[in-house]
Amino acid sequence: MKKWIIGVLLAVLVVAGVAGIFLKGTTTERVYSTKDVQVDVKIPRFFELAYEKDTERSVENTKDVIHTYSVKRLGKKIGSYELTERTLGNGSKFLFERLTNDARLGVSLETVYHFGDSVKIVENSWNPRKVKHPHHDTFGTDPTVNPFGKLSIDGNANVTEAIVGYSFTSKELVKAYDVGESRIRELDKEVQDVKVTDDGFTRGAKAGGHQIAESWVLLADSPLFETADEEQDYIEFALENQFSQLNWITMDGPYTKLPFSIDPGTKMGYGRVIGRMEDDVALEWYGKSESLFFETMVLNSRVNLLNYINEFDGTRWPTEYTSAWLNNAYGIKAPYVDTRYNEYVAFFLDETEKKLDDEVDESKLYVPVYADYLLSRIEKGETIEAGEGFMIVDYFDEDPKTDIPHASLNHELGGLKILLTAYRETENAKYLDAAKSVMKGIEGFGADKGGWIRDNGDLWYQARPDGTFSGDDYPQLTLVDLVETQSLLEEMGMERNAFFDELIDAKIGYLEDQGEELIEKVTKHLKQG
């Protein structure tokens, strides 16, 4: 072998040996410290965490303090590390971590949590067994699992329990359009390396080139569940209902599995889904048991939704990723408003405001806020004219060139409930006038062709801008909207809508012919009527 080749090989071996020694060393930076909790970050020696700033943001009675550090490699900034302390109104705290790598080469770190020198920690796994994750035709498979579990901490005066989440590594995918852009996360891996120590726990974070690593922990000063059985019931529920459980939680809201039909396209797409940011699951459990965990998750859901609407002028909750089928059908691109999701969120915020506050602040109610947004779209002509009224279309984006989409009956009834409720709460006639026009629009569309009732007794799903009906109705979702709308009219001292009763009778008759039983949400309103 030539001498110069041998020399090169020796040099490479020497460099590799030195690098190996170099890689094994770590430095430690304390990034968070209170009398109850200290957080250290261990990072490879040739990296550095350099403190940049603290920033604060507040919404309602919740405060976020964001501690930001630069991540440097050999003195050059390659990304950032953020630890956000969120203190909720009930005293519970979240600590959110985010490692953002802007460089081509990867970076890893380890976070060490300390709860005190003389504490005793008992862990309860939230993954006591492996479960088969179901494959969904629309969403595929969500491989994420429950959070690591709960730590009971004896000997700490103010942090007695903690829920520890795993770390999630992803890449942000962004597609820009002439108007707007679509943003999603592509999940790379869920890093499941939490280790409980004598005084806390450790957790790794790995961000490859141009990736983001995120994790979280919930800290509480009292028991999160009323009983051990209740906690176990919830663990079992979460294991068997992975599409209901929130695993990947961040300071900006939870990221959950998206359908395959998204742009940019990926089978491992995750996003901030408006219908999942609104944590109905936690609210339902809270209705059965006012345990601190469920209350905390509901409060955190409120914070996420209020922060999100503030990103969009305080008027709406747009979807920030593009639906491929909406784009193909109408040219609708992100950010766009899904009227059904926005209706649900507005009602969720107002319901939780009334449930959690002893004295309701009328200025904090969001049904009138969203109702005003609907009125603004009516003024822009984003409606389908029908008879003496109109119907509000299902989706709005920011591009004036976008085609007018359809108006489905369930979305229409949802918007109608928003307008009627806004009138009940404010007594402003503008909401009632719009509601009456929507009712006339539903009654008038296709009336000369048989209206919404199909030959088999079922209902049509949607009204199209060309004046035709299409699509199969949901099994009972629209029926729920119909009976709820009628109940709302009666509660307000108004007459039931005669046409809606025709639709209800037709739908119930169809379901009876199919041998289907009515769900509780329907029967309770029929009994009231």
PDB file of C-alpha atoms in Angstrom, residues 375-512:
ATOM      1  CA  LEU A 375     -72.282  37.982   9.066  1.00  0.00           C
ATOM      2  CA  SER A 376     -69.115  39.335   7.449  1.00  0.00           C
ATOM      3  CA  ARG A 377     -69.058  36.393   5.015  1.00  0.00           C
ATOM      4  CA  ILE A 378     -72.751  36.881   4.244  1.00  0.00           C
ATOM      5  CA  GLU A 379     -71.972  40.495   3.363  1.00  0.00           C
ATOM      6  CA  LYS A 380     -69.261  39.265   0.996  1.00  0.00           C
ATOM      7  CA  GLY A 381     -71.814  37.093  -0.795  1.00  0.00           C
ATOM      8  CA  GLU A 382     -70.409  33.724   0.245  1.00  0.00           C
ATOM      9  CA  THR A 383     -73.867  32.216   0.185  1.00  0.00           C
ATOM     10  CA  ILE A 384     -76.154  30.169  -2.038  1.00  0.00           C
ATOM     11  CA  GLU A 385     -79.355  32.059  -2.761  1.00  0.00           C
ATOM     12  CA  ALA A 386     -82.541  30.044  -2.346  1.00  0.00           C
ATOM     13  CA  GLY A 387     -86.133  31.277  -2.486  1.00  0.00           C
ATOM     14  CA  GLU A 388     -86.539  34.274  -0.192  1.00  0.00           C
ATOM     15  CA  GLY A 389     -83.390  33.422   1.753  1.00  0.00           C
ATOM     16  CA  PHE A 390     -79.905  32.006   1.439  1.00  0.00           C
ATOM     17  CA  MET A 391     -77.579  29.378   2.847  1.00  0.00           C
ATOM     18  CA  ILE A 392     -74.073  30.038   4.145  1.00  0.00           C
ATOM     19  CA  VAL A 393     -71.489  27.877   2.387  1.00  0.00           C
ATOM     20  CA  ASP A 394     -69.455  25.328   4.358  1.00  0.00           C
ATOM     21  CA  TYR A 395     -65.954  26.733   3.816  1.00  0.00           C
ATOM     22  CA  PHE A 396     -64.235  30.091   3.355  1.00  0.00           C
ATOM     23  CA  ASP A 397     -60.664  30.838   2.354  1.00  0.00           C
ATOM     24  CA  GLU A 398     -58.861  34.126   1.736  1.00  0.00           C
ATOM     25  CA  ASP A 399     -58.609  33.905  -2.055  1.00  0.00           C
ATOM     26  CA  PRO A 400     -61.364  35.895  -3.816  1.00  0.00           C
ATOM     27  CA  LYS A 401     -60.929  33.697  -6.914  1.00  0.00           C
ATOM     28  CA  THR A 402     -62.024  30.542  -5.091  1.00  0.00           C
ATOM     29  CA  ASP A 403     -65.222  28.924  -6.344  1.00  0.00           C
ATOM     30  CA  ILE A 404     -68.301  28.984  -4.122  1.00  0.00           C
ATOM     31  CA  PRO A 405     -68.489  25.561  -2.417  1.00  0.00           C
ATOM     32  CA  HIS A 406     -71.532  23.593  -1.329  1.00  0.00           C
ATOM     33  CA  ALA A 407     -73.762  24.114   1.722  1.00  0.00           C
ATOM     34  CA  SER A 408     -74.417  20.887   3.629  1.00  0.00           C
ATOM     35  CA  LEU A 409     -77.506  20.633   5.806  1.00  0.00           C
ATOM     36  CA  ASN A 410     -75.602  19.837   9.001  1.00  0.00           C
ATOM     37  CA  HIS A 411     -73.225  22.810   8.576  1.00  0.00           C
ATOM     38  CA  GLU A 412     -76.214  25.023   7.787  1.00  0.00           C
ATOM     39  CA  LEU A 413     -78.045  24.038  10.940  1.00  0.00           C
ATOM     40  CA  GLY A 414     -74.861  24.536  12.958  1.00  0.00           C
ATOM     41  CA  GLY A 415     -74.528  28.092  11.675  1.00  0.00           C
ATOM     42  CA  LEU A 416     -78.212  28.657  12.369  1.00  0.00           C
ATOM     43  CA  LYS A 417     -77.740  27.599  16.009  1.00  0.00           C
ATOM     44  CA  ILE A 418     -74.835  30.062  16.282  1.00  0.00           C
ATOM     45  CA  LEU A 419     -76.952  32.956  14.964  1.00  0.00           C
ATOM     46  CA  LEU A 420     -79.946  32.103  17.149  1.00  0.00           C
ATOM     47  CA  THR A 421     -77.790  31.744  20.265  1.00  0.00           C
ATOM     48  CA  ALA A 422     -76.016  35.036  19.548  1.00  0.00           C
ATOM     49  CA  TYR A 423     -79.423  36.717  19.327  1.00  0.00           C
ATOM     50  CA  ARG A 424     -80.538  35.138  22.607  1.00  0.00           C
ATOM     51  CA  GLU A 425     -77.396  36.349  24.361  1.00  0.00           C
ATOM     52  CA  THR A 426     -77.233  39.881  22.898  1.00  0.00           C
ATOM     53  CA  GLU A 427     -80.797  40.634  21.716  1.00  0.00           C
ATOM     54  CA  ASN A 428     -79.212  42.189  18.633  1.00  0.00           C
ATOM     55  CA  ALA A 429     -81.692  41.871  15.751  1.00  0.00           C
ATOM     56  CA  LYS A 430     -78.937  41.461  13.134  1.00  0.00           C
ATOM     57  CA  TYR A 431     -78.407  37.868  14.255  1.00  0.00           C
ATOM     58  CA  LEU A 432     -82.122  37.018  14.181  1.00  0.00           C
ATOM     59  CA  ASP A 433     -82.529  38.567  10.718  1.00  0.00           C
ATOM     60  CA  ALA A 434     -79.694  36.434   9.368  1.00  0.00           C
ATOM     61  CA  ALA A 435     -81.094  33.330  11.095  1.00  0.00           C
ATOM     62  CA  LYS A 436     -84.509  33.856   9.488  1.00  0.00           C
ATOM     63  CA  SER A 437     -82.875  34.209   6.074  1.00  0.00           C
ATOM     64  CA  VAL A 438     -80.988  30.950   6.592  1.00  0.00           C
ATOM     65  CA  MET A 439     -84.187  29.121   7.590  1.00  0.00           C
ATOM     66  CA  LYS A 440     -85.906  30.473   4.471  1.00  0.00           C
ATOM     67  CA  GLY A 441     -82.929  29.363   2.414  1.00  0.00           C
ATOM     68  CA  ILE A 442     -83.116  25.797   3.742  1.00  0.00           C
ATOM     69  CA  GLU A 443     -86.874  25.730   3.107  1.00  0.00           C
ATOM     70  CA  GLY A 444     -86.584  27.245  -0.362  1.00  0.00           C
ATOM     71  CA  PHE A 445     -83.648  25.389  -1.896  1.00  0.00           C
ATOM     72  CA  GLY A 446     -84.893  22.837  -4.421  1.00  0.00           C
ATOM     73  CA  ALA A 447     -88.455  23.137  -3.138  1.00  0.00           C
ATOM     74  CA  ASP A 448     -89.832  22.699  -6.666  1.00  0.00           C
ATOM     75  CA  LYS A 449     -87.925  19.396  -6.972  1.00  0.00           C
ATOM     76  CA  GLY A 450     -88.970  17.751  -3.730  1.00  0.00           C
ATOM     77  CA  GLY A 451     -86.646  19.576  -1.383  1.00  0.00           C
ATOM     78  CA  TRP A 452     -84.244  17.887   1.026  1.00  0.00           C
ATOM     79  CA  ILE A 453     -86.298  14.681   1.430  1.00  0.00           C
ATOM     80  CA  ARG A 454     -85.221  11.926  -0.939  1.00  0.00           C
ATOM     81  CA  ASP A 455     -87.482   9.294  -2.486  1.00  0.00           C
ATOM     82  CA  ASN A 456     -86.376   6.705   0.101  1.00  0.00           C
ATOM     83  CA  GLY A 457     -87.207   9.064   2.994  1.00  0.00           C
ATOM     84  CA  ASP A 458     -83.594   9.869   3.827  1.00  0.00           C
ATOM     85  CA  LEU A 459     -82.219  13.405   3.488  1.00  0.00           C
ATOM     86  CA  TRP A 460     -79.789  14.856   0.990  1.00  0.00           C
ATOM     87  CA  TYR A 461     -76.363  15.743   2.363  1.00  0.00           C
ATOM     88  CA  GLN A 462     -75.667  19.011   0.542  1.00  0.00           C
ATOM     89  CA  ALA A 463     -76.995  21.768  -1.671  1.00  0.00           C
ATOM     90  CA  ARG A 464     -74.749  22.684  -4.603  1.00  0.00           C
ATOM     91  CA  PRO A 465     -74.281  26.120  -6.167  1.00  0.00           C
ATOM     92  CA  ASP A 466     -75.841  24.848  -9.422  1.00  0.00           C
ATOM     93  CA  GLY A 467     -79.174  24.326  -7.648  1.00  0.00           C
ATOM     94  CA  THR A 468     -78.951  20.550  -7.240  1.00  0.00           C
ATOM     95  CA  PHE A 469     -78.705  18.211  -4.255  1.00  0.00           C
ATOM     96  CA  SER A 470     -76.079  15.505  -3.799  1.00  0.00           C
ATOM     97  CA  GLY A 471     -74.541  13.125  -1.287  1.00  0.00           C
ATOM     98  CA  ASP A 472     -75.774  10.757   1.391  1.00  0.00           C
ATOM     99  CA  ASP A 473     -76.723  12.243   4.749  1.00  0.00           C
ATOM    100  CA  TYR A 474     -74.959  11.217   7.958  1.00  0.00           C
ATOM    101  CA  PRO A 475     -76.672   8.410   9.871  1.00  0.00           C
ATOM    102  CA  GLN A 476     -77.952  10.692  12.682  1.00  0.00           C
ATOM    103  CA  LEU A 477     -75.707  13.773  12.902  1.00  0.00           C
ATOM    104  CA  THR A 478     -78.037  16.004  10.882  1.00  0.00           C
ATOM    105  CA  LEU A 479     -81.011  14.645  12.805  1.00  0.00           C
ATOM    106  CA  VAL A 480     -79.318  15.741  16.039  1.00  0.00           C
ATOM    107  CA  ASP A 481     -78.894  19.237  14.559  1.00  0.00           C
ATOM    108  CA  LEU A 482     -82.545  19.359  13.541  1.00  0.00           C
ATOM    109  CA  VAL A 483     -83.914  18.392  16.967  1.00  0.00           C
ATOM    110  CA  GLU A 484     -81.433  20.686  18.739  1.00  0.00           C
ATOM    111  CA  THR A 485     -82.472  23.610  16.528  1.00  0.00           C
ATOM    112  CA  GLN A 486     -86.137  23.009  17.273  1.00  0.00           C
ATOM    113  CA  SER A 487     -85.422  22.818  21.011  1.00  0.00           C
ATOM    114  CA  LEU A 488     -83.455  26.059  20.815  1.00  0.00           C
ATOM    115  CA  LEU A 489     -86.328  27.825  19.058  1.00  0.00           C
ATOM    116  CA  GLU A 490     -88.726  26.671  21.775  1.00  0.00           C
ATOM    117  CA  GLU A 491     -86.344  27.734  24.552  1.00  0.00           C
ATOM    118  CA  MET A 492     -86.259  31.195  22.993  1.00  0.00           C
ATOM    119  CA  GLY A 493     -90.062  31.391  22.972  1.00  0.00           C
ATOM    120  CA  MET A 494     -90.264  31.059  19.186  1.00  0.00           C
ATOM    121  CA  GLU A 495     -92.331  28.672  17.106  1.00  0.00           C
ATOM    122  CA  ARG A 496     -90.870  25.404  15.895  1.00  0.00           C
ATOM    123  CA  ASN A 497     -89.992  25.406  12.211  1.00  0.00           C
ATOM    124  CA  ALA A 498     -92.688  23.374  10.453  1.00  0.00           C
ATOM    125  CA  PHE A 499     -90.382  22.357   7.596  1.00  0.00           C
ATOM    126  CA  PHE A 500     -87.746  21.108  10.032  1.00  0.00           C
ATOM    127  CA  ASP A 501     -90.411  18.891  11.635  1.00  0.00           C
ATOM    128  CA  GLU A 502     -91.081  17.413   8.184  1.00  0.00           C
ATOM    129  CA  LEU A 503     -87.383  16.643   7.818  1.00  0.00           C
ATOM    130  CA  ILE A 504     -87.264  15.094  11.314  1.00  0.00           C
ATOM    131  CA  ASP A 505     -90.284  12.861  10.614  1.00  0.00           C
ATOM    132  CA  ALA A 506     -88.853  11.745   7.277  1.00  0.00           C
ATOM    133  CA  LYS A 507     -85.443  10.932   8.755  1.00  0.00           C
ATOM    134  CA  ILE A 508     -86.895   9.028  11.722  1.00  0.00           C
ATOM    135  CA  GLY A 509     -89.154   7.082   9.372  1.00  0.00           C
ATOM    136  CA  TYR A 510     -86.176   6.186   7.206  1.00  0.00           C
ATOM    137  CA  LEU A 511     -84.156   5.024  10.224  1.00  0.00           C
ATOM    138  CA  GLU A 512     -87.080   2.889  11.447  1.00  0.00           C
TER     139      GLU A 512
END
